[in-house]
Amino acid sequence: QVQLVESGGGLVQAGGSLRLSCAASGRTFSTGVMGWFRQAPGKEREFVAAIRWRGGFTKYADSVKGRFTISGDNAKNTVYLQMNSLKPEDTAVYYCAANMTIVLHTSPNEYDYWGQGTQVTVSS
């Protein structure tokens, strides 16, 4: 059984920073892709960033490029999302997800495992 557990969400003022963590357990993730998605009230879940374990290749949504950085620690089976210059429109529940391919998918339908989500609120 694969489990993904997010942490690090909270309330921050616009312009501030937060770092989210996603700890994976139940299997090794030396291959595959880890992604971050977010969902605001009344909106669909949207892609934020993804990283491929092998090679460290990354992909970002245009809305977060230059502000967010995804990284991974393979030894700890943990993925991070460093979020800087946060904006009120970044407010959402952030989810960690995993897929067992090597493709940096942006569709949530391509991910097999999901965490429970962590709330990020950015005040103006």
XYZ file of C-alpha atoms in Angstrom:
124
model
C 0.000 0.000 0.000
C 1.415 3.348 -1.061
C 0.889 6.302 1.209
C 1.642 9.944 0.514
C 1.533 12.410 3.372
C 1.774 16.157 2.786
C 2.790 18.740 5.331
C 3.868 22.356 5.478
C 0.704 24.192 4.531
C -0.560 27.199 6.401
C -1.489 30.859 6.310
C 0.967 33.349 4.846
C 0.832 36.928 3.635
C 1.180 37.785 -0.022
C 4.837 37.862 -0.991
C 5.737 35.273 1.617
C 7.053 31.731 1.294
C 6.093 28.221 2.306
C 7.682 24.830 1.762
C 5.476 21.805 1.328
C 6.729 18.287 1.907
C 5.377 14.981 0.667
C 6.638 11.820 2.317
C 6.051 8.581 0.444
C 5.940 5.144 2.024
C 4.974 1.644 1.040
C 7.322 1.260 -1.890
C 10.518 2.740 -3.200
C 10.233 5.601 -5.616
C 13.559 5.360 -7.368
C 11.609 5.497 -10.610
C 8.451 7.277 -11.537
C 7.206 10.820 -11.236
C 5.968 12.872 -8.314
C 3.646 15.782 -8.860
C 1.988 18.608 -7.015
C -1.542 19.693 -7.822
C -3.867 22.223 -6.242
C -7.576 22.766 -6.028
C -9.294 25.989 -5.047
C -12.961 26.074 -4.001
C -15.252 25.704 -6.981
C -12.398 24.992 -9.358
C -10.938 21.871 -10.913
C -7.758 20.320 -9.657
C -4.840 21.817 -11.562
C -1.258 20.867 -12.201
C 1.441 22.794 -10.361
C 4.742 20.961 -10.815
C 6.251 17.526 -11.344
C 9.639 15.873 -10.986
C 11.030 12.643 -12.357
C 13.088 10.768 -9.823
C 15.680 9.622 -12.332
C 17.496 12.585 -13.746
C 15.597 15.150 -11.737
C 13.686 16.479 -14.746
C 10.993 18.965 -13.813
C 7.942 20.657 -15.282
C 5.957 23.630 -14.002
C 2.652 25.286 -14.694
C 3.109 28.695 -16.290
C 1.375 30.324 -13.337
C 4.116 29.251 -10.907
C 7.246 29.317 -13.070
C 9.985 31.360 -11.463
C 8.234 31.324 -8.076
C 7.901 27.637 -7.154
C 10.606 24.967 -7.112
C 10.035 21.232 -6.897
C 12.792 18.993 -5.588
C 13.190 15.477 -4.296
C 15.248 13.531 -1.801
C 15.316 9.965 -3.050
C 16.941 8.643 0.113
C 14.042 9.995 2.154
C 11.336 9.262 -0.439
C 10.294 12.876 0.012
C 9.362 15.573 -2.467
C 9.316 19.271 -1.679
C 7.594 22.275 -3.152
C 9.259 25.555 -2.274
C 6.792 28.358 -2.886
C 8.063 31.932 -2.977
C 6.420 35.248 -3.823
C 3.057 33.773 -2.967
C -0.088 35.436 -4.270
C -3.690 35.282 -3.036
C -4.556 33.294 -6.155
C -2.213 30.531 -4.943
C -4.710 29.796 -2.171
C -5.852 26.188 -2.505
C -5.565 22.708 -1.117
C -2.285 21.302 -2.391
C -2.032 17.605 -3.182
C 0.955 15.391 -3.742
C 0.605 12.603 -6.303
C 2.681 9.814 -7.805
C 2.696 7.927 -11.056
C 4.855 4.983 -11.986
C 5.814 6.164 -15.462
C 8.648 8.426 -16.567
C 6.353 11.007 -18.127
C 5.881 14.368 -16.458
C 2.113 14.210 -16.802
C 0.095 17.328 -16.125
C -3.297 15.618 -15.986
C -4.392 14.372 -12.568
C -5.930 11.348 -14.309
C -2.424 10.027 -15.026
C -1.483 9.780 -11.354
C -2.075 6.618 -9.389
C -1.537 7.671 -5.788
C -2.636 10.766 -3.894
C -2.091 12.362 -0.528
C -4.820 13.848 1.620
C -3.916 17.437 0.805
C -2.673 20.410 2.784
C -4.290 23.847 2.880
C -2.348 26.883 1.706
C -3.950 30.262 2.315
C -2.354 33.480 1.085
C -3.782 36.685 2.475
C -3.620 39.988 0.635
